[in-house]
Amino acid sequence: QVQLVESGGGLVQTGGSLRVSCAASDRTLSGYAVAWFRQAPGKEHEFVAAFSRTGGYTYYGDSVKGRFTISRDNGKNTVYLQMNSLKPEDSAVYYCAAGSGVITSSLRNRGAYGFWGPGTQVTVSS
């Protein structure tokens, strides 16, 4: 069992930056694929970014590529999402997810992840 807790969400102006964190308690994230998804009101979950299971590769959704960066601190069992040049359309609840045995072709699929955090709200004001 992997317990995930997100933090760092909040309110930021358009063009601003924010970093959200995902901490795993009681267990290392090594060997797990870890991803960020987001969900805006009335919309489906959207893939944002992910680390491959080996941690050697990163993947980004088209809408955030070049603006967001996923990183990790293995010593702290924490994954970060640095968000720059934020836009109002980035407003959503951001969820961290982890999964074992997630293959590359499934990294963008929320169904591939078995463990989820409760989410953290990010609001970008115009």
PDB file of N, CA and C in Angstrom, residues 21-90:
ATOM      1  N   SER A  21       3.712  19.388  -4.296  1.00  0.00           N
ATOM      2  CA  SER A  21       4.509  18.238  -3.867  1.00  0.00           C
ATOM      3  C   SER A  21       3.617  17.028  -3.623  1.00  0.00           C
ATOM      4  N   CYS A  22       4.213  15.867  -3.778  1.00  0.00           N
ATOM      5  CA  CYS A  22       3.528  14.602  -3.510  1.00  0.00           C
ATOM      6  C   CYS A  22       4.457  13.770  -2.651  1.00  0.00           C
ATOM      7  N   ALA A  23       4.071  13.567  -1.421  1.00  0.00           N
ATOM      8  CA  ALA A  23       4.903  12.808  -0.489  1.00  0.00           C
ATOM      9  C   ALA A  23       4.303  11.430  -0.251  1.00  0.00           C
ATOM     10  N   ALA A  24       5.144  10.431  -0.284  1.00  0.00           N
ATOM     11  CA  ALA A  24       4.715   9.061  -0.006  1.00  0.00           C
ATOM     12  C   ALA A  24       5.102   8.707   1.422  1.00  0.00           C
ATOM     13  N   SER A  25       4.139   8.219   2.177  1.00  0.00           N
ATOM     14  CA  SER A  25       4.430   7.870   3.564  1.00  0.00           C
ATOM     15  C   SER A  25       4.648   6.378   3.683  1.00  0.00           C
ATOM     16  N   ASP A  26       5.572   6.000   4.518  1.00  0.00           N
ATOM     17  CA  ASP A  26       5.805   4.607   4.885  1.00  0.00           C
ATOM     18  C   ASP A  26       6.375   3.734   3.785  1.00  0.00           C
ATOM     19  N   ARG A  27       6.627   4.310   2.617  1.00  0.00           N
ATOM     20  CA  ARG A  27       7.097   3.451   1.538  1.00  0.00           C
ATOM     21  C   ARG A  27       7.846   4.274   0.513  1.00  0.00           C
ATOM     22  N   THR A  28       8.893   3.695  -0.044  1.00  0.00           N
ATOM     23  CA  THR A  28       9.623   4.394  -1.079  1.00  0.00           C
ATOM     24  C   THR A  28       8.856   4.356  -2.392  1.00  0.00           C
ATOM     25  N   LEU A  29       9.027   5.386  -3.189  1.00  0.00           N
ATOM     26  CA  LEU A  29       8.419   5.428  -4.520  1.00  0.00           C
ATOM     27  C   LEU A  29       9.321   4.804  -5.570  1.00  0.00           C
ATOM     28  N   SER A  30      10.470   4.353  -5.171  1.00  0.00           N
ATOM     29  CA  SER A  30      11.376   3.698  -6.106  1.00  0.00           C
ATOM     30  C   SER A  30      10.709   2.461  -6.691  1.00  0.00           C
ATOM     31  N   GLY A  31      10.772   2.344  -8.007  1.00  0.00           N
ATOM     32  CA  GLY A  31      10.142   1.206  -8.668  1.00  0.00           C
ATOM     33  C   GLY A  31       8.702   1.449  -9.076  1.00  0.00           C
ATOM     34  N   TYR A  32       8.157   2.598  -8.717  1.00  0.00           N
ATOM     35  CA  TYR A  32       6.798   2.956  -9.092  1.00  0.00           C
ATOM     36  C   TYR A  32       6.829   4.034 -10.169  1.00  0.00           C
ATOM     37  N   ALA A  33       5.937   3.932 -11.118  1.00  0.00           N
ATOM     38  CA  ALA A  33       5.677   5.070 -11.992  1.00  0.00           C
ATOM     39  C   ALA A  33       4.857   6.073 -11.177  1.00  0.00           C
ATOM     40  N   VAL A  34       5.197   7.344 -11.287  1.00  0.00           N
ATOM     41  CA  VAL A  34       4.496   8.390 -10.540  1.00  0.00           C
ATOM     42  C   VAL A  34       4.036   9.464 -11.519  1.00  0.00           C
ATOM     43  N   ALA A  35       2.802   9.862 -11.378  1.00  0.00           N
ATOM     44  CA  ALA A  35       2.236  10.821 -12.327  1.00  0.00           C
ATOM     45  C   ALA A  35       1.429  11.892 -11.612  1.00  0.00           C
ATOM     46  N   TRP A  36       1.257  12.979 -12.319  1.00  0.00           N
ATOM     47  CA  TRP A  36       0.330  14.035 -11.919  1.00  0.00           C
ATOM     48  C   TRP A  36      -0.804  14.071 -12.934  1.00  0.00           C
ATOM     49  N   PHE A  37      -2.021  14.110 -12.413  1.00  0.00           N
ATOM     50  CA  PHE A  37      -3.207  14.338 -13.214  1.00  0.00           C
ATOM     51  C   PHE A  37      -3.916  15.561 -12.636  1.00  0.00           C
ATOM     52  N   ARG A  38      -4.804  16.119 -13.405  1.00  0.00           N
ATOM     53  CA  ARG A  38      -5.607  17.229 -12.886  1.00  0.00           C
ATOM     54  C   ARG A  38      -7.034  17.090 -13.371  1.00  0.00           C
ATOM     55  N   GLN A  39      -7.940  17.672 -12.607  1.00  0.00           N
ATOM     56  CA  GLN A  39      -9.342  17.635 -12.983  1.00  0.00           C
ATOM     57  C   GLN A  39      -9.979  18.980 -12.664  1.00  0.00           C
ATOM     58  N   ALA A  40     -10.467  19.627 -13.694  1.00  0.00           N
ATOM     59  CA  ALA A  40     -11.209  20.876 -13.540  1.00  0.00           C
ATOM     60  C   ALA A  40     -12.693  20.545 -13.399  1.00  0.00           C
ATOM     61  N   PRO A  41     -13.476  21.443 -12.819  1.00  0.00           N
ATOM     62  CA  PRO A  41     -14.911  21.182 -12.632  1.00  0.00           C
ATOM     63  C   PRO A  41     -15.598  20.839 -13.944  1.00  0.00           C
ATOM     64  N   GLY A  42     -16.330  19.746 -13.945  1.00  0.00           N
ATOM     65  CA  GLY A  42     -17.084  19.343 -15.113  1.00  0.00           C
ATOM     66  C   GLY A  42     -16.261  18.700 -16.221  1.00  0.00           C
ATOM     67  N   LYS A  43     -14.986  18.450 -15.949  1.00  0.00           N
ATOM     68  CA  LYS A  43     -14.124  17.864 -16.975  1.00  0.00           C
ATOM     69  C   LYS A  43     -13.536  16.542 -16.493  1.00  0.00           C
ATOM     70  N   GLU A  44     -13.027  15.778 -17.445  1.00  0.00           N
ATOM     71  CA  GLU A  44     -12.370  14.515 -17.123  1.00  0.00           C
ATOM     72  C   GLU A  44     -10.964  14.777 -16.566  1.00  0.00           C
ATOM     73  N   HIS A  45     -10.446  13.734 -15.926  1.00  0.00           N
ATOM     74  CA  HIS A  45      -9.052  13.815 -15.495  1.00  0.00           C
ATOM     75  C   HIS A  45      -8.157  14.014 -16.720  1.00  0.00           C
ATOM     76  N   GLU A  46      -7.178  14.873 -16.575  1.00  0.00           N
ATOM     77  CA  GLU A  46      -6.232  15.136 -17.658  1.00  0.00           C
ATOM     78  C   GLU A  46      -4.821  14.778 -17.207  1.00  0.00           C
ATOM     79  N   PHE A  47      -4.119  14.038 -18.037  1.00  0.00           N
ATOM     80  CA  PHE A  47      -2.728  13.700 -17.741  1.00  0.00           C
ATOM     81  C   PHE A  47      -1.874  14.959 -17.806  1.00  0.00           C
ATOM     82  N   VAL A  48      -1.009  15.131 -16.798  1.00  0.00           N
ATOM     83  CA  VAL A  48      -0.144  16.306 -16.743  1.00  0.00           C
ATOM     84  C   VAL A  48       1.319  15.917 -16.973  1.00  0.00           C
ATOM     85  N   ALA A  49       1.832  15.013 -16.152  1.00  0.00           N
ATOM     86  CA  ALA A  49       3.248  14.644 -16.241  1.00  0.00           C
ATOM     87  C   ALA A  49       3.462  13.329 -15.512  1.00  0.00           C
ATOM     88  N   ALA A  50       4.556  12.637 -15.861  1.00  0.00           N
ATOM     89  CA  ALA A  50       4.834  11.366 -15.202  1.00  0.00           C
ATOM     90  C   ALA A  50       6.309  11.019 -15.270  1.00  0.00           C
ATOM     91  N   PHE A  51       6.737  10.258 -14.272  1.00  0.00           N
ATOM     92  CA  PHE A  51       8.023   9.583 -14.283  1.00  0.00           C
ATOM     93  C   PHE A  51       7.779   8.131 -14.658  1.00  0.00           C
ATOM     94  N   SER A  52       8.644   7.566 -15.481  1.00  0.00           N
ATOM     95  CA  SER A  52       8.559   6.142 -15.762  1.00  0.00           C
ATOM     96  C   SER A  52       8.890   5.344 -14.502  1.00  0.00           C
ATOM     97  N   ARG A  53       8.600   4.067 -14.541  1.00  0.00           N
ATOM     98  CA  ARG A  53       8.821   3.202 -13.378  1.00  0.00           C
ATOM     99  C   ARG A  53      10.275   3.193 -12.935  1.00  0.00           C
ATOM    100  N   THR A  54      11.181   3.286 -13.884  1.00  0.00           N
ATOM    101  CA  THR A  54      12.597   3.311 -13.555  1.00  0.00           C
ATOM    102  C   THR A  54      13.046   4.692 -13.093  1.00  0.00           C
ATOM    103  N   GLY A  55      12.203   5.681 -13.315  1.00  0.00           N
ATOM    104  CA  GLY A  55      12.557   7.040 -12.936  1.00  0.00           C
ATOM    105  C   GLY A  55      13.454   7.740 -13.923  1.00  0.00           C
ATOM    106  N   GLY A  56      13.801   7.034 -15.010  1.00  0.00           N
ATOM    107  CA  GLY A  56      14.764   7.601 -15.933  1.00  0.00           C
ATOM    108  C   GLY A  56      14.157   8.480 -17.024  1.00  0.00           C
ATOM    109  N   TYR A  57      12.847   8.413 -17.189  1.00  0.00           N
ATOM    110  CA  TYR A  57      12.206   9.163 -18.264  1.00  0.00           C
ATOM    111  C   TYR A  57      11.023   9.961 -17.724  1.00  0.00           C
ATOM    112  N   THR A  58      10.802  11.113 -18.337  1.00  0.00           N
ATOM    113  CA  THR A  58       9.657  11.943 -17.962  1.00  0.00           C
ATOM    114  C   THR A  58       8.773  12.181 -19.184  1.00  0.00           C
ATOM    115  N   TYR A  59       7.498  12.366 -18.922  1.00  0.00           N
ATOM    116  CA  TYR A  59       6.513  12.548 -19.975  1.00  0.00           C
ATOM    117  C   TYR A  59       5.579  13.685 -19.562  1.00  0.00           C
ATOM    118  N   TYR A  60       5.114  14.439 -20.557  1.00  0.00           N
ATOM    119  CA  TYR A  60       4.269  15.585 -20.272  1.00  0.00           C
ATOM    120  C   TYR A  60       3.051  15.617 -21.197  1.00  0.00           C
ATOM    121  N   GLY A  61       1.973  16.154 -20.658  1.00  0.00           N
ATOM    122  CA  GLY A  61       0.816  16.400 -21.500  1.00  0.00           C
ATOM    123  C   GLY A  61       1.106  17.575 -22.421  1.00  0.00           C
ATOM    124  N   ASP A  62       0.449  17.591 -23.570  1.00  0.00           N
ATOM    125  CA  ASP A  62       0.721  18.622 -24.564  1.00  0.00           C
ATOM    126  C   ASP A  62       0.423  20.022 -24.037  1.00  0.00           C
ATOM    127  N   SER A  63      -0.571  20.156 -23.190  1.00  0.00           N
ATOM    128  CA  SER A  63      -0.982  21.490 -22.738  1.00  0.00           C
ATOM    129  C   SER A  63      -0.011  22.094 -21.718  1.00  0.00           C
ATOM    130  N   VAL A  64       0.885  21.279 -21.153  1.00  0.00           N
ATOM    131  CA  VAL A  64       1.797  21.803 -20.134  1.00  0.00           C
ATOM    132  C   VAL A  64       3.264  21.707 -20.553  1.00  0.00           C
ATOM    133  N   LYS A  65       3.505  21.075 -21.683  1.00  0.00           N
ATOM    134  CA  LYS A  65       4.879  20.875 -22.125  1.00  0.00           C
ATOM    135  C   LYS A  65       5.596  22.220 -22.278  1.00  0.00           C
ATOM    136  N   GLY A  66       6.787  22.300 -21.708  1.00  0.00           N
ATOM    137  CA  GLY A  66       7.562  23.530 -21.775  1.00  0.00           C
ATOM    138  C   GLY A  66       7.283  24.492 -20.631  1.00  0.00           C
ATOM    139  N   ARG A  67       6.221  24.248 -19.878  1.00  0.00           N
ATOM    140  CA  ARG A  67       5.880  25.128 -18.755  1.00  0.00           C
ATOM    141  C   ARG A  67       5.987  24.406 -17.407  1.00  0.00           C
ATOM    142  N   PHE A  68       5.700  23.124 -17.392  1.00  0.00           N
ATOM    143  CA  PHE A  68       5.723  22.348 -16.156  1.00  0.00           C
ATOM    144  C   PHE A  68       6.921  21.403 -16.170  1.00  0.00           C
ATOM    145  N   THR A  69       7.445  21.126 -14.967  1.00  0.00           N
ATOM    146  CA  THR A  69       8.559  20.194 -14.820  1.00  0.00           C
ATOM    147  C   THR A  69       8.294  19.260 -13.647  1.00  0.00           C
ATOM    148  N   ILE A  70       8.386  17.979 -13.902  1.00  0.00           N
ATOM    149  CA  ILE A  70       8.253  16.988 -12.834  1.00  0.00           C
ATOM    150  C   ILE A  70       9.649  16.595 -12.362  1.00  0.00           C
ATOM    151  N   SER A  71       9.813  16.484 -11.059  1.00  0.00           N
ATOM    152  CA  SER A  71      11.100  16.092 -10.503  1.00  0.00           C
ATOM    153  C   SER A  71      10.856  15.261  -9.253  1.00  0.00           C
ATOM    154  N   ARG A  72      11.913  14.667  -8.741  1.00  0.00           N
ATOM    155  CA  ARG A  72      11.728  13.825  -7.557  1.00  0.00           C
ATOM    156  C   ARG A  72      12.939  13.913  -6.644  1.00  0.00           C
ATOM    157  N   ASP A  73      12.688  13.696  -5.363  1.00  0.00           N
ATOM    158  CA  ASP A  73      13.730  13.607  -4.356  1.00  0.00           C
ATOM    159  C   ASP A  73      13.564  12.239  -3.698  1.00  0.00           C
ATOM    160  N   ASN A  74      14.376  11.290  -4.124  1.00  0.00           N
ATOM    161  CA  ASN A  74      14.215   9.924  -3.623  1.00  0.00           C
ATOM    162  C   ASN A  74      14.462   9.833  -2.124  1.00  0.00           C
ATOM    163  N   GLY A  75      15.350  10.663  -1.626  1.00  0.00           N
ATOM    164  CA  GLY A  75      15.641  10.639  -0.195  1.00  0.00           C
ATOM    165  C   GLY A  75      14.452  11.041   0.651  1.00  0.00           C
ATOM    166  N   LYS A  76      13.593  11.872   0.081  1.00  0.00           N
ATOM    167  CA  LYS A  76      12.404  12.341   0.792  1.00  0.00           C
ATOM    168  C   LYS A  76      11.146  11.625   0.331  1.00  0.00           C
ATOM    169  N   ASN A  77      11.296  10.678  -0.595  1.00  0.00           N
ATOM    170  CA  ASN A  77      10.115   9.986  -1.151  1.00  0.00           C
ATOM    171  C   ASN A  77       9.073  10.989  -1.636  1.00  0.00           C
ATOM    172  N   THR A  78       9.527  11.990  -2.325  1.00  0.00           N
ATOM    173  CA  THR A  78       8.653  13.085  -2.747  1.00  0.00           C
ATOM    174  C   THR A  78       8.846  13.381  -4.226  1.00  0.00           C
ATOM    175  N   VAL A  79       7.742  13.628  -4.892  1.00  0.00           N
ATOM    176  CA  VAL A  79       7.746  14.040  -6.294  1.00  0.00           C
ATOM    177  C   VAL A  79       7.156  15.440  -6.364  1.00  0.00           C
ATOM    178  N   TYR A  80       7.746  16.267  -7.185  1.00  0.00           N
ATOM    179  CA  TYR A  80       7.326  17.659  -7.304  1.00  0.00           C
ATOM    180  C   TYR A  80       6.805  17.948  -8.704  1.00  0.00           C
ATOM    181  N   LEU A  81       5.978  18.956  -8.787  1.00  0.00           N
ATOM    182  CA  LEU A  81       5.548  19.481 -10.070  1.00  0.00           C
ATOM    183  C   LEU A  81       5.721  20.996 -10.018  1.00  0.00           C
ATOM    184  N   GLN A  82       6.718  21.468 -10.731  1.00  0.00           N
ATOM    185  CA  GLN A  82       6.962  22.903 -10.824  1.00  0.00           C
ATOM    186  C   GLN A  82       6.150  23.448 -11.989  1.00  0.00           C
ATOM    187  N   MET A  83       5.316  24.417 -11.706  1.00  0.00           N
ATOM    188  CA  MET A  83       4.418  24.955 -12.718  1.00  0.00           C
ATOM    189  C   MET A  83       4.750  26.423 -12.945  1.00  0.00           C
ATOM    190  N   ASN A  84       5.156  26.750 -14.158  1.00  0.00           N
ATOM    191  CA  ASN A  84       5.505  28.117 -14.528  1.00  0.00           C
ATOM    192  C   ASN A  84       4.559  28.636 -15.604  1.00  0.00           C
ATOM    193  N   SER A  85       4.555  29.933 -15.777  1.00  0.00           N
ATOM    194  CA  SER A  85       3.712  30.581 -16.800  1.00  0.00           C
ATOM    195  C   SER A  85       2.273  30.081 -16.713  1.00  0.00           C
ATOM    196  N   LEU A  86       1.754  30.087 -15.517  1.00  0.00           N
ATOM    197  CA  LEU A  86       0.421  29.527 -15.296  1.00  0.00           C
ATOM    198  C   LEU A  86      -0.670  30.330 -15.986  1.00  0.00           C
ATOM    199  N   LYS A  87      -1.690  29.614 -16.438  1.00  0.00           N
ATOM    200  CA  LYS A  87      -2.826  30.199 -17.138  1.00  0.00           C
ATOM    201  C   LYS A  87      -4.104  29.857 -16.376  1.00  0.00           C
ATOM    202  N   PRO A  88      -5.154  30.627 -16.567  1.00  0.00           N
ATOM    203  CA  PRO A  88      -6.423  30.294 -15.889  1.00  0.00           C
ATOM    204  C   PRO A  88      -6.890  28.875 -16.193  1.00  0.00           C
ATOM    205  N   GLU A  89      -6.637  28.396 -17.392  1.00  0.00           N
ATOM    206  CA  GLU A  89      -7.059  27.037 -17.755  1.00  0.00           C
ATOM    207  C   GLU A  89      -6.260  25.946 -17.041  1.00  0.00           C
ATOM    208  N   ASP A  90      -5.222  26.328 -16.303  1.00  0.00           N
ATOM    209  CA  ASP A  90      -4.496  25.355 -15.478  1.00  0.00           C
ATOM    210  C   ASP A  90      -5.193  25.129 -14.132  1.00  0.00           C
TER     211      ASP A  90
END
